[in-house]
Amino acid sequence: MMRIALKKLGTKREDTIVIGDRMDTDIRCGLESAIDTLLVLSGITGKDDIDKFPYRPQYVLNGVADLI
């Protein structure tokens, strides 16, 4: 899925970041695809939930608005 997305976007994985609100799907997918990951805490996964997983996102923000 990530290879298809990168191809459609015309970008390289090194220049891309996966932004998501779920550790078990969004962040895991990015990590397994060797793409940087950013977890936003405004959705499913909360700050206290991060430690429940054996992997970590590269970046964590409270919400998408914090990207600005």
PDB file of N, CA, C and O in Angstrom:
ATOM      1  N   MET A   1       0.819  -1.182   0.000  1.00  0.00           N
ATOM      2  CA  MET A   1       0.000   0.000   0.000  1.00  0.00           C
ATOM      3  C   MET A   1       0.872   1.257   0.000  1.00  0.00           C
ATOM      4  O   MET A   1       0.596   2.202  -0.725  1.00  0.00           O
ATOM      5  N   MET A   2       1.901   1.254   0.831  1.00  0.00           N
ATOM      6  CA  MET A   2       2.770   2.431   0.904  1.00  0.00           C
ATOM      7  C   MET A   2       3.541   2.647  -0.391  1.00  0.00           C
ATOM      8  O   MET A   2       3.702   3.781  -0.824  1.00  0.00           O
ATOM      9  N   ARG A   3       4.006   1.574  -1.020  1.00  0.00           N
ATOM     10  CA  ARG A   3       4.720   1.720  -2.300  1.00  0.00           C
ATOM     11  C   ARG A   3       3.814   2.338  -3.353  1.00  0.00           C
ATOM     12  O   ARG A   3       4.248   3.203  -4.120  1.00  0.00           O
ATOM     13  N   ILE A   4       2.566   1.922  -3.389  1.00  0.00           N
ATOM     14  CA  ILE A   4       1.612   2.486  -4.355  1.00  0.00           C
ATOM     15  C   ILE A   4       1.369   3.954  -4.055  1.00  0.00           C
ATOM     16  O   ILE A   4       1.346   4.790  -4.961  1.00  0.00           O
ATOM     17  N   ALA A   5       1.208   4.293  -2.780  1.00  0.00           N
ATOM     18  CA  ALA A   5       0.982   5.691  -2.395  1.00  0.00           C
ATOM     19  C   ALA A   5       2.177   6.560  -2.778  1.00  0.00           C
ATOM     20  O   ALA A   5       2.005   7.665  -3.313  1.00  0.00           O
ATOM     21  N   LEU A   6       3.383   6.085  -2.507  1.00  0.00           N
ATOM     22  CA  LEU A   6       4.573   6.849  -2.866  1.00  0.00           C
ATOM     23  C   LEU A   6       4.658   7.069  -4.368  1.00  0.00           C
ATOM     24  O   LEU A   6       5.001   8.160  -4.831  1.00  0.00           O
ATOM     25  N   LYS A   7       4.333   6.034  -5.126  1.00  0.00           N
ATOM     26  CA  LYS A   7       4.371   6.149  -6.582  1.00  0.00           C
ATOM     27  C   LYS A   7       3.348   7.165  -7.081  1.00  0.00           C
ATOM     28  O   LYS A   7       3.642   8.008  -7.923  1.00  0.00           O
ATOM     29  N   LYS A   8       2.130   7.113  -6.525  1.00  0.00           N
ATOM     30  CA  LYS A   8       1.086   8.058  -6.937  1.00  0.00           C
ATOM     31  C   LYS A   8       1.441   9.495  -6.560  1.00  0.00           C
ATOM     32  O   LYS A   8       1.136  10.426  -7.293  1.00  0.00           O
ATOM     33  N   LEU A   9       2.079   9.656  -5.406  1.00  0.00           N
ATOM     34  CA  LEU A   9       2.488  10.983  -4.955  1.00  0.00           C
ATOM     35  C   LEU A   9       3.747  11.470  -5.663  1.00  0.00           C
ATOM     36  O   LEU A   9       4.053  12.659  -5.647  1.00  0.00           O
ATOM     37  N   GLY A  10       4.483  10.546  -6.251  1.00  0.00           N
ATOM     38  CA  GLY A  10       5.720  10.900  -6.932  1.00  0.00           C
ATOM     39  C   GLY A  10       6.803  11.335  -5.961  1.00  0.00           C
ATOM     40  O   GLY A  10       7.579  12.240  -6.250  1.00  0.00           O
ATOM     41  N   THR A  11       6.866  10.680  -4.820  1.00  0.00           N
ATOM     42  CA  THR A  11       7.837  11.034  -3.793  1.00  0.00           C
ATOM     43  C   THR A  11       8.618   9.805  -3.352  1.00  0.00           C
ATOM     44  O   THR A  11       8.205   8.677  -3.587  1.00  0.00           O
ATOM     45  N   LYS A  12       9.741  10.050  -2.712  1.00  0.00           N
ATOM     46  CA  LYS A  12      10.560   8.971  -2.158  1.00  0.00           C
ATOM     47  C   LYS A  12      10.217   8.809  -0.685  1.00  0.00           C
ATOM     48  O   LYS A  12       9.811   9.768  -0.025  1.00  0.00           O
ATOM     49  N   ARG A  13      10.438   7.628  -0.150  1.00  0.00           N
ATOM     50  CA  ARG A  13      10.122   7.383   1.255  1.00  0.00           C
ATOM     51  C   ARG A  13      10.938   8.280   2.171  1.00  0.00           C
ATOM     52  O   ARG A  13      10.474   8.676   3.234  1.00  0.00           O
ATOM     53  N   GLU A  14      12.150   8.628   1.767  1.00  0.00           N
ATOM     54  CA  GLU A  14      13.008   9.491   2.567  1.00  0.00           C
ATOM     55  C   GLU A  14      12.454  10.909   2.694  1.00  0.00           C
ATOM     56  O   GLU A  14      12.838  11.651   3.592  1.00  0.00           O
ATOM     57  N   ASP A  15      11.585  11.295   1.763  1.00  0.00           N
ATOM     58  CA  ASP A  15      11.005  12.645   1.742  1.00  0.00           C
ATOM     59  C   ASP A  15       9.546  12.656   2.186  1.00  0.00           C
ATOM     60  O   ASP A  15       8.833  13.633   1.958  1.00  0.00           O
ATOM     61  N   THR A  16       9.097  11.563   2.794  1.00  0.00           N
ATOM     62  CA  THR A  16       7.685  11.386   3.124  1.00  0.00           C
ATOM     63  C   THR A  16       7.535  11.098   4.611  1.00  0.00           C
ATOM     64  O   THR A  16       8.456  10.596   5.254  1.00  0.00           O
ATOM     65  N   ILE A  17       6.363  11.414   5.154  1.00  0.00           N
ATOM     66  CA  ILE A  17       6.051  11.075   6.545  1.00  0.00           C
ATOM     67  C   ILE A  17       4.616  10.548   6.598  1.00  0.00           C
ATOM     68  O   ILE A  17       3.742  11.045   5.893  1.00  0.00           O
ATOM     69  N   VAL A  18       4.409   9.524   7.382  1.00  0.00           N
ATOM     70  CA  VAL A  18       3.072   8.982   7.610  1.00  0.00           C
ATOM     71  C   VAL A  18       2.528   9.649   8.870  1.00  0.00           C
ATOM     72  O   VAL A  18       3.134   9.562   9.932  1.00  0.00           O
ATOM     73  N   ILE A  19       1.386  10.321   8.739  1.00  0.00           N
ATOM     74  CA  ILE A  19       0.730  10.968   9.879  1.00  0.00           C
ATOM     75  C   ILE A  19      -0.512  10.161  10.209  1.00  0.00           C
ATOM     76  O   ILE A  19      -1.326   9.880   9.336  1.00  0.00           O
ATOM     77  N   GLY A  20      -0.643   9.786  11.472  1.00  0.00           N
ATOM     78  CA  GLY A  20      -1.804   9.006  11.860  1.00  0.00           C
ATOM     79  C   GLY A  20      -2.122   9.136  13.328  1.00  0.00           C
ATOM     80  O   GLY A  20      -1.339   9.675  14.108  1.00  0.00           O
ATOM     81  N   ASP A  21      -3.300   8.633  13.696  1.00  0.00           N
ATOM     82  CA  ASP A  21      -3.737   8.706  15.093  1.00  0.00           C
ATOM     83  C   ASP A  21      -3.851   7.336  15.747  1.00  0.00           C
ATOM     84  O   ASP A  21      -4.337   7.218  16.854  1.00  0.00           O
ATOM     85  N   ARG A  22      -3.355   6.313  15.053  1.00  0.00           N
ATOM     86  CA  ARG A  22      -3.407   4.948  15.600  1.00  0.00           C
ATOM     87  C   ARG A  22      -2.029   4.309  15.532  1.00  0.00           C
ATOM     88  O   ARG A  22      -1.431   4.223  14.457  1.00  0.00           O
ATOM     89  N   MET A  23      -1.565   3.857  16.680  1.00  0.00           N
ATOM     90  CA  MET A  23      -0.269   3.181  16.738  1.00  0.00           C
ATOM     91  C   MET A  23      -0.305   1.857  15.999  1.00  0.00           C
ATOM     92  O   MET A  23       0.659   1.489  15.325  1.00  0.00           O
ATOM     93  N   ASP A  24      -1.424   1.130  16.128  1.00  0.00           N
ATOM     94  CA  ASP A  24      -1.491  -0.235  15.603  1.00  0.00           C
ATOM     95  C   ASP A  24      -1.709  -0.320  14.103  1.00  0.00           C
ATOM     96  O   ASP A  24      -1.522  -1.390  13.525  1.00  0.00           O
ATOM     97  N   THR A  25      -2.072   0.768  13.460  1.00  0.00           N
ATOM     98  CA  THR A  25      -2.261   0.723  12.008  1.00  0.00           C
ATOM     99  C   THR A  25      -1.377   1.757  11.322  1.00  0.00           C
ATOM    100  O   THR A  25      -0.432   1.394  10.619  1.00  0.00           O
ATOM    101  N   ASP A  26      -1.640   3.024  11.524  1.00  0.00           N
ATOM    102  CA  ASP A  26      -0.930   4.095  10.822  1.00  0.00           C
ATOM    103  C   ASP A  26       0.568   4.082  11.107  1.00  0.00           C
ATOM    104  O   ASP A  26       1.389   4.050  10.177  1.00  0.00           O
ATOM    105  N   ILE A  27       0.924   4.122  12.376  1.00  0.00           N
ATOM    106  CA  ILE A  27       2.333   4.198  12.753  1.00  0.00           C
ATOM    107  C   ILE A  27       3.060   2.901  12.405  1.00  0.00           C
ATOM    108  O   ILE A  27       4.162   2.916  11.848  1.00  0.00           O
ATOM    109  N   ARG A  28       2.433   1.797  12.675  1.00  0.00           N
ATOM    110  CA  ARG A  28       3.045   0.502  12.339  1.00  0.00           C
ATOM    111  C   ARG A  28       3.301   0.385  10.840  1.00  0.00           C
ATOM    112  O   ARG A  28       4.367  -0.068  10.409  1.00  0.00           O
ATOM    113  N   CYS A  29       2.347   0.797  10.044  1.00  0.00           N
ATOM    114  CA  CYS A  29       2.491   0.737   8.585  1.00  0.00           C
ATOM    115  C   CYS A  29       3.667   1.589   8.124  1.00  0.00           C
ATOM    116  O   CYS A  29       4.466   1.161   7.292  1.00  0.00           O
ATOM    117  N   GLY A  30       3.779   2.791   8.667  1.00  0.00           N
ATOM    118  CA  GLY A  30       4.896   3.659   8.300  1.00  0.00           C
ATOM    119  C   GLY A  30       6.234   3.060   8.692  1.00  0.00           C
ATOM    120  O   GLY A  30       7.178   3.048   7.904  1.00  0.00           O
ATOM    121  N   LEU A  31       6.317   2.553   9.905  1.00  0.00           N
ATOM    122  CA  LEU A  31       7.564   1.963  10.376  1.00  0.00           C
ATOM    123  C   LEU A  31       7.956   0.735   9.560  1.00  0.00           C
ATOM    124  O   LEU A  31       9.123   0.565   9.213  1.00  0.00           O
ATOM    125  N   GLU A  32       6.988  -0.107   9.248  1.00  0.00           N
ATOM    126  CA  GLU A  32       7.278  -1.308   8.453  1.00  0.00           C
ATOM    127  C   GLU A  32       7.682  -0.966   7.025  1.00  0.00           C
ATOM    128  O   GLU A  32       8.323  -1.772   6.354  1.00  0.00           O
ATOM    129  N   SER A  33       7.325   0.234   6.579  1.00  0.00           N
ATOM    130  CA  SER A  33       7.678   0.683   5.230  1.00  0.00           C
ATOM    131  C   SER A  33       8.922   1.562   5.226  1.00  0.00           C
ATOM    132  O   SER A  33       9.274   2.127   4.197  1.00  0.00           O
ATOM    133  N   ALA A  34       9.564   1.699   6.381  1.00  0.00           N
ATOM    134  CA  ALA A  34      10.763   2.530   6.539  1.00  0.00           C
ATOM    135  C   ALA A  34      10.500   3.988   6.177  1.00  0.00           C
ATOM    136  O   ALA A  34      11.328   4.663   5.578  1.00  0.00           O
ATOM    137  N   ILE A  35       9.307   4.466   6.549  1.00  0.00           N
ATOM    138  CA  ILE A  35       8.919   5.864   6.344  1.00  0.00           C
ATOM    139  C   ILE A  35       8.788   6.501   7.726  1.00  0.00           C
ATOM    140  O   ILE A  35       8.263   5.885   8.651  1.00  0.00           O
ATOM    141  N   ASP A  36       9.278   7.740   7.874  1.00  0.00           N
ATOM    142  CA  ASP A  36       9.130   8.434   9.154  1.00  0.00           C
ATOM    143  C   ASP A  36       7.660   8.519   9.537  1.00  0.00           C
ATOM    144  O   ASP A  36       6.781   8.580   8.670  1.00  0.00           O
ATOM    145  N   THR A  37       7.400   8.549  10.843  1.00  0.00           N
ATOM    146  CA  THR A  37       6.028   8.554  11.338  1.00  0.00           C
ATOM    147  C   THR A  37       5.783   9.687  12.321  1.00  0.00           C
ATOM    148  O   THR A  37       6.678  10.075  13.080  1.00  0.00           O
ATOM    149  N   LEU A  38       4.556  10.198  12.290  1.00  0.00           N
ATOM    150  CA  LEU A  38       4.123  11.233  13.215  1.00  0.00           C
ATOM    151  C   LEU A  38       2.775  10.822  13.784  1.00  0.00           C
ATOM    152  O   LEU A  38       1.815  10.634  13.035  1.00  0.00           O
ATOM    153  N   LEU A  39       2.727  10.654  15.084  1.00  0.00           N
ATOM    154  CA  LEU A  39       1.481  10.296  15.767  1.00  0.00           C
ATOM    155  C   LEU A  39       0.812  11.567  16.260  1.00  0.00           C
ATOM    156  O   LEU A  39       1.442  12.398  16.916  1.00  0.00           O
ATOM    157  N   VAL A  40      -0.465  11.753  15.919  1.00  0.00           N
ATOM    158  CA  VAL A  40      -1.242  12.860  16.469  1.00  0.00           C
ATOM    159  C   VAL A  40      -2.139  12.298  17.567  1.00  0.00           C
ATOM    160  O   VAL A  40      -2.781  11.266  17.399  1.00  0.00           O
ATOM    161  N   LEU A  41      -2.128  12.979  18.700  1.00  0.00           N
ATOM    162  CA  LEU A  41      -2.849  12.493  19.877  1.00  0.00           C
ATOM    163  C   LEU A  41      -4.308  12.919  19.902  1.00  0.00           C
ATOM    164  O   LEU A  41      -4.993  12.713  20.903  1.00  0.00           O
ATOM    165  N   SER A  42      -4.796  13.486  18.815  1.00  0.00           N
ATOM    166  CA  SER A  42      -6.175  13.974  18.767  1.00  0.00           C
ATOM    167  C   SER A  42      -7.171  12.899  18.324  1.00  0.00           C
ATOM    168  O   SER A  42      -8.344  13.179  18.126  1.00  0.00           O
ATOM    169  N   GLY A  43      -6.693  11.672  18.185  1.00  0.00           N
ATOM    170  CA  GLY A  43      -7.568  10.602  17.715  1.00  0.00           C
ATOM    171  C   GLY A  43      -7.625   9.428  18.656  1.00  0.00           C
ATOM    172  O   GLY A  43      -7.798   9.589  19.863  1.00  0.00           O
ATOM    173  N   ILE A  44      -7.424   8.247  18.134  1.00  0.00           N
ATOM    174  CA  ILE A  44      -7.586   6.996  18.874  1.00  0.00           C
ATOM    175  C   ILE A  44      -6.525   6.804  19.961  1.00  0.00           C
ATOM    176  O   ILE A  44      -6.837   6.500  21.101  1.00  0.00           O
ATOM    177  N   THR A  45      -5.255   6.947  19.614  1.00  0.00           N
ATOM    178  CA  THR A  45      -4.163   6.684  20.554  1.00  0.00           C
ATOM    179  C   THR A  45      -3.867   7.917  21.396  1.00  0.00           C
ATOM    180  O   THR A  45      -3.634   8.995  20.857  1.00  0.00           O
ATOM    181  N   GLY A  46      -3.862   7.740  22.704  1.00  0.00           N
ATOM    182  CA  GLY A  46      -3.514   8.819  23.618  1.00  0.00           C
ATOM    183  C   GLY A  46      -2.064   8.712  24.046  1.00  0.00           C
ATOM    184  O   GLY A  46      -1.396   7.698  23.811  1.00  0.00           O
ATOM    185  N   LYS A  47      -1.552   9.745  24.701  1.00  0.00           N
ATOM    186  CA  LYS A  47      -0.150   9.777  25.125  1.00  0.00           C
ATOM    187  C   LYS A  47       0.192   8.586  26.025  1.00  0.00           C
ATOM    188  O   LYS A  47       1.259   7.992  25.905  1.00  0.00           O
ATOM    189  N   ASP A  48      -0.705   8.228  26.928  1.00  0.00           N
ATOM    190  CA  ASP A  48      -0.463   7.103  27.836  1.00  0.00           C
ATOM    191  C   ASP A  48      -0.460   5.754  27.121  1.00  0.00           C
ATOM    192  O   ASP A  48       0.072   4.772  27.649  1.00  0.00           O
ATOM    193  N   ASP A  49      -1.061   5.689  25.945  1.00  0.00           N
ATOM    194  CA  ASP A  49      -1.125   4.432  25.190  1.00  0.00           C
ATOM    195  C   ASP A  49       0.180   4.087  24.479  1.00  0.00           C
ATOM    196  O   ASP A  49       0.428   2.921  24.160  1.00  0.00           O
ATOM    197  N   ILE A  50       1.015   5.073  24.212  1.00  0.00           N
ATOM    198  CA  ILE A  50       2.234   4.849  23.432  1.00  0.00           C
ATOM    199  C   ILE A  50       3.107   3.779  24.065  1.00  0.00           C
ATOM    200  O   ILE A  50       3.665   2.920  23.374  1.00  0.00           O
ATOM    201  N   ASP A  51       3.229   3.797  25.373  1.00  0.00           N
ATOM    202  CA  ASP A  51       4.099   2.838  26.069  1.00  0.00           C
ATOM    203  C   ASP A  51       3.585   1.406  26.016  1.00  0.00           C
ATOM    204  O   ASP A  51       4.320   0.478  26.380  1.00  0.00           O
ATOM    205  N   LYS A  52       2.388   1.202  25.554  1.00  0.00           N
ATOM    206  CA  LYS A  52       1.829  -0.150  25.436  1.00  0.00           C
ATOM    207  C   LYS A  52       2.339  -0.889  24.207  1.00  0.00           C
ATOM    208  O   LYS A  52       2.070  -2.071  24.035  1.00  0.00           O
ATOM    209  N   PHE A  53       3.056  -0.175  23.342  1.00  0.00           N
ATOM    210  CA  PHE A  53       3.534  -0.752  22.083  1.00  0.00           C
ATOM    211  C   PHE A  53       5.053  -0.923  22.114  1.00  0.00           C
ATOM    212  O   PHE A  53       5.755  -0.114  22.720  1.00  0.00           O
ATOM    213  N   PRO A  54       5.565  -1.944  21.433  1.00  0.00           N
ATOM    214  CA  PRO A  54       7.011  -2.181  21.426  1.00  0.00           C
ATOM    215  C   PRO A  54       7.771  -1.287  20.439  1.00  0.00           C
ATOM    216  O   PRO A  54       8.981  -1.418  20.284  1.00  0.00           O
ATOM    217  N   TYR A  55       7.093  -0.409  19.753  1.00  0.00           N
ATOM    218  CA  TYR A  55       7.704   0.497  18.775  1.00  0.00           C
ATOM    219  C   TYR A  55       7.232   1.919  19.064  1.00  0.00           C
ATOM    220  O   TYR A  55       6.275   2.132  19.807  1.00  0.00           O
ATOM    221  N   ARG A  56       7.927   2.888  18.504  1.00  0.00           N
ATOM    222  CA  ARG A  56       7.632   4.300  18.758  1.00  0.00           C
ATOM    223  C   ARG A  56       7.591   5.090  17.454  1.00  0.00           C
ATOM    224  O   ARG A  56       8.392   4.820  16.553  1.00  0.00           O
ATOM    225  N   PRO A  57       6.709   6.078  17.359  1.00  0.00           N
ATOM    226  CA  PRO A  57       6.749   6.978  16.212  1.00  0.00           C
ATOM    227  C   PRO A  57       7.959   7.910  16.342  1.00  0.00           C
ATOM    228  O   PRO A  57       8.459   8.143  17.450  1.00  0.00           O
ATOM    229  N   GLN A  58       8.428   8.444  15.231  1.00  0.00           N
ATOM    230  CA  GLN A  58       9.551   9.378  15.299  1.00  0.00           C
ATOM    231  C   GLN A  58       9.127  10.708  15.927  1.00  0.00           C
ATOM    232  O   GLN A  58       9.920  11.363  16.589  1.00  0.00           O
ATOM    233  N   TYR A  59       7.879  11.100  15.696  1.00  0.00           N
ATOM    234  CA  TYR A  59       7.375  12.384  16.190  1.00  0.00           C
ATOM    235  C   TYR A  59       5.992  12.194  16.803  1.00  0.00           C
ATOM    236  O   TYR A  59       5.234  11.331  16.366  1.00  0.00           O
ATOM    237  N   VAL A  60       5.658  13.031  17.781  1.00  0.00           N
ATOM    238  CA  VAL A  60       4.338  13.008  18.414  1.00  0.00           C
ATOM    239  C   VAL A  60       3.882  14.454  18.589  1.00  0.00           C
ATOM    240  O   VAL A  60       4.628  15.295  19.096  1.00  0.00           O
ATOM    241  N   LEU A  61       2.664  14.751  18.143  1.00  0.00           N
ATOM    242  CA  LEU A  61       2.059  16.070  18.308  1.00  0.00           C
ATOM    243  C   LEU A  61       0.668  15.905  18.905  1.00  0.00           C
ATOM    244  O   LEU A  61       0.038  14.852  18.757  1.00  0.00           O
ATOM    245  N   ASN A  62       0.179  16.948  19.533  1.00  0.00           N
ATOM    246  CA  ASN A  62      -1.182  16.907  20.101  1.00  0.00           C
ATOM    247  C   ASN A  62      -2.245  16.776  19.020  1.00  0.00           C
ATOM    248  O   ASN A  62      -3.245  16.107  19.214  1.00  0.00           O
ATOM    249  N   GLY A  63      -2.044  17.420  17.885  1.00  0.00           N
ATOM    250  CA  GLY A  63      -3.005  17.353  16.801  1.00  0.00           C
ATOM    251  C   GLY A  63      -2.399  17.853  15.496  1.00  0.00           C
ATOM    252  O   GLY A  63      -1.278  18.383  15.481  1.00  0.00           O
ATOM    253  N   VAL A  64      -3.127  17.710  14.423  1.00  0.00           N
ATOM    254  CA  VAL A  64      -2.658  18.119  13.097  1.00  0.00           C
ATOM    255  C   VAL A  64      -2.392  19.630  13.061  1.00  0.00           C
ATOM    256  O   VAL A  64      -1.474  20.083  12.372  1.00  0.00           O
ATOM    257  N   ALA A  65      -3.175  20.400  13.796  1.00  0.00           N
ATOM    258  CA  ALA A  65      -2.988  21.856  13.808  1.00  0.00           C
ATOM    259  C   ALA A  65      -1.603  22.242  14.300  1.00  0.00           C
ATOM    260  O   ALA A  65      -1.096  23.313  13.951  1.00  0.00           O
ATOM    261  N   ASP A  66      -0.959  21.396  15.075  1.00  0.00           N
ATOM    262  CA  ASP A  66       0.388  21.685  15.580  1.00  0.00           C
ATOM    263  C   ASP A  66       1.465  21.587  14.497  1.00  0.00           C
ATOM    264  O   ASP A  66       2.622  21.931  14.728  1.00  0.00           O
ATOM    265  N   LEU A  67       1.103  21.108  13.324  1.00  0.00           N
ATOM    266  CA  LEU A  67       2.050  21.049  12.215  1.00  0.00           C
ATOM    267  C   LEU A  67       2.424  22.434  11.704  1.00  0.00           C
ATOM    268  O   LEU A  67       3.491  22.625  11.145  1.00  0.00           O
ATOM    269  N   ILE A  68       1.551  23.372  11.915  1.00  0.00           N
ATOM    270  CA  ILE A  68       1.771  24.737  11.393  1.00  0.00           C
ATOM    271  C   ILE A  68       2.775  25.479  12.235  1.00  0.00           C
ATOM    272  O   ILE A  68       2.828  25.433  13.397  1.00  0.00           O
TER     273      ILE A  68
END
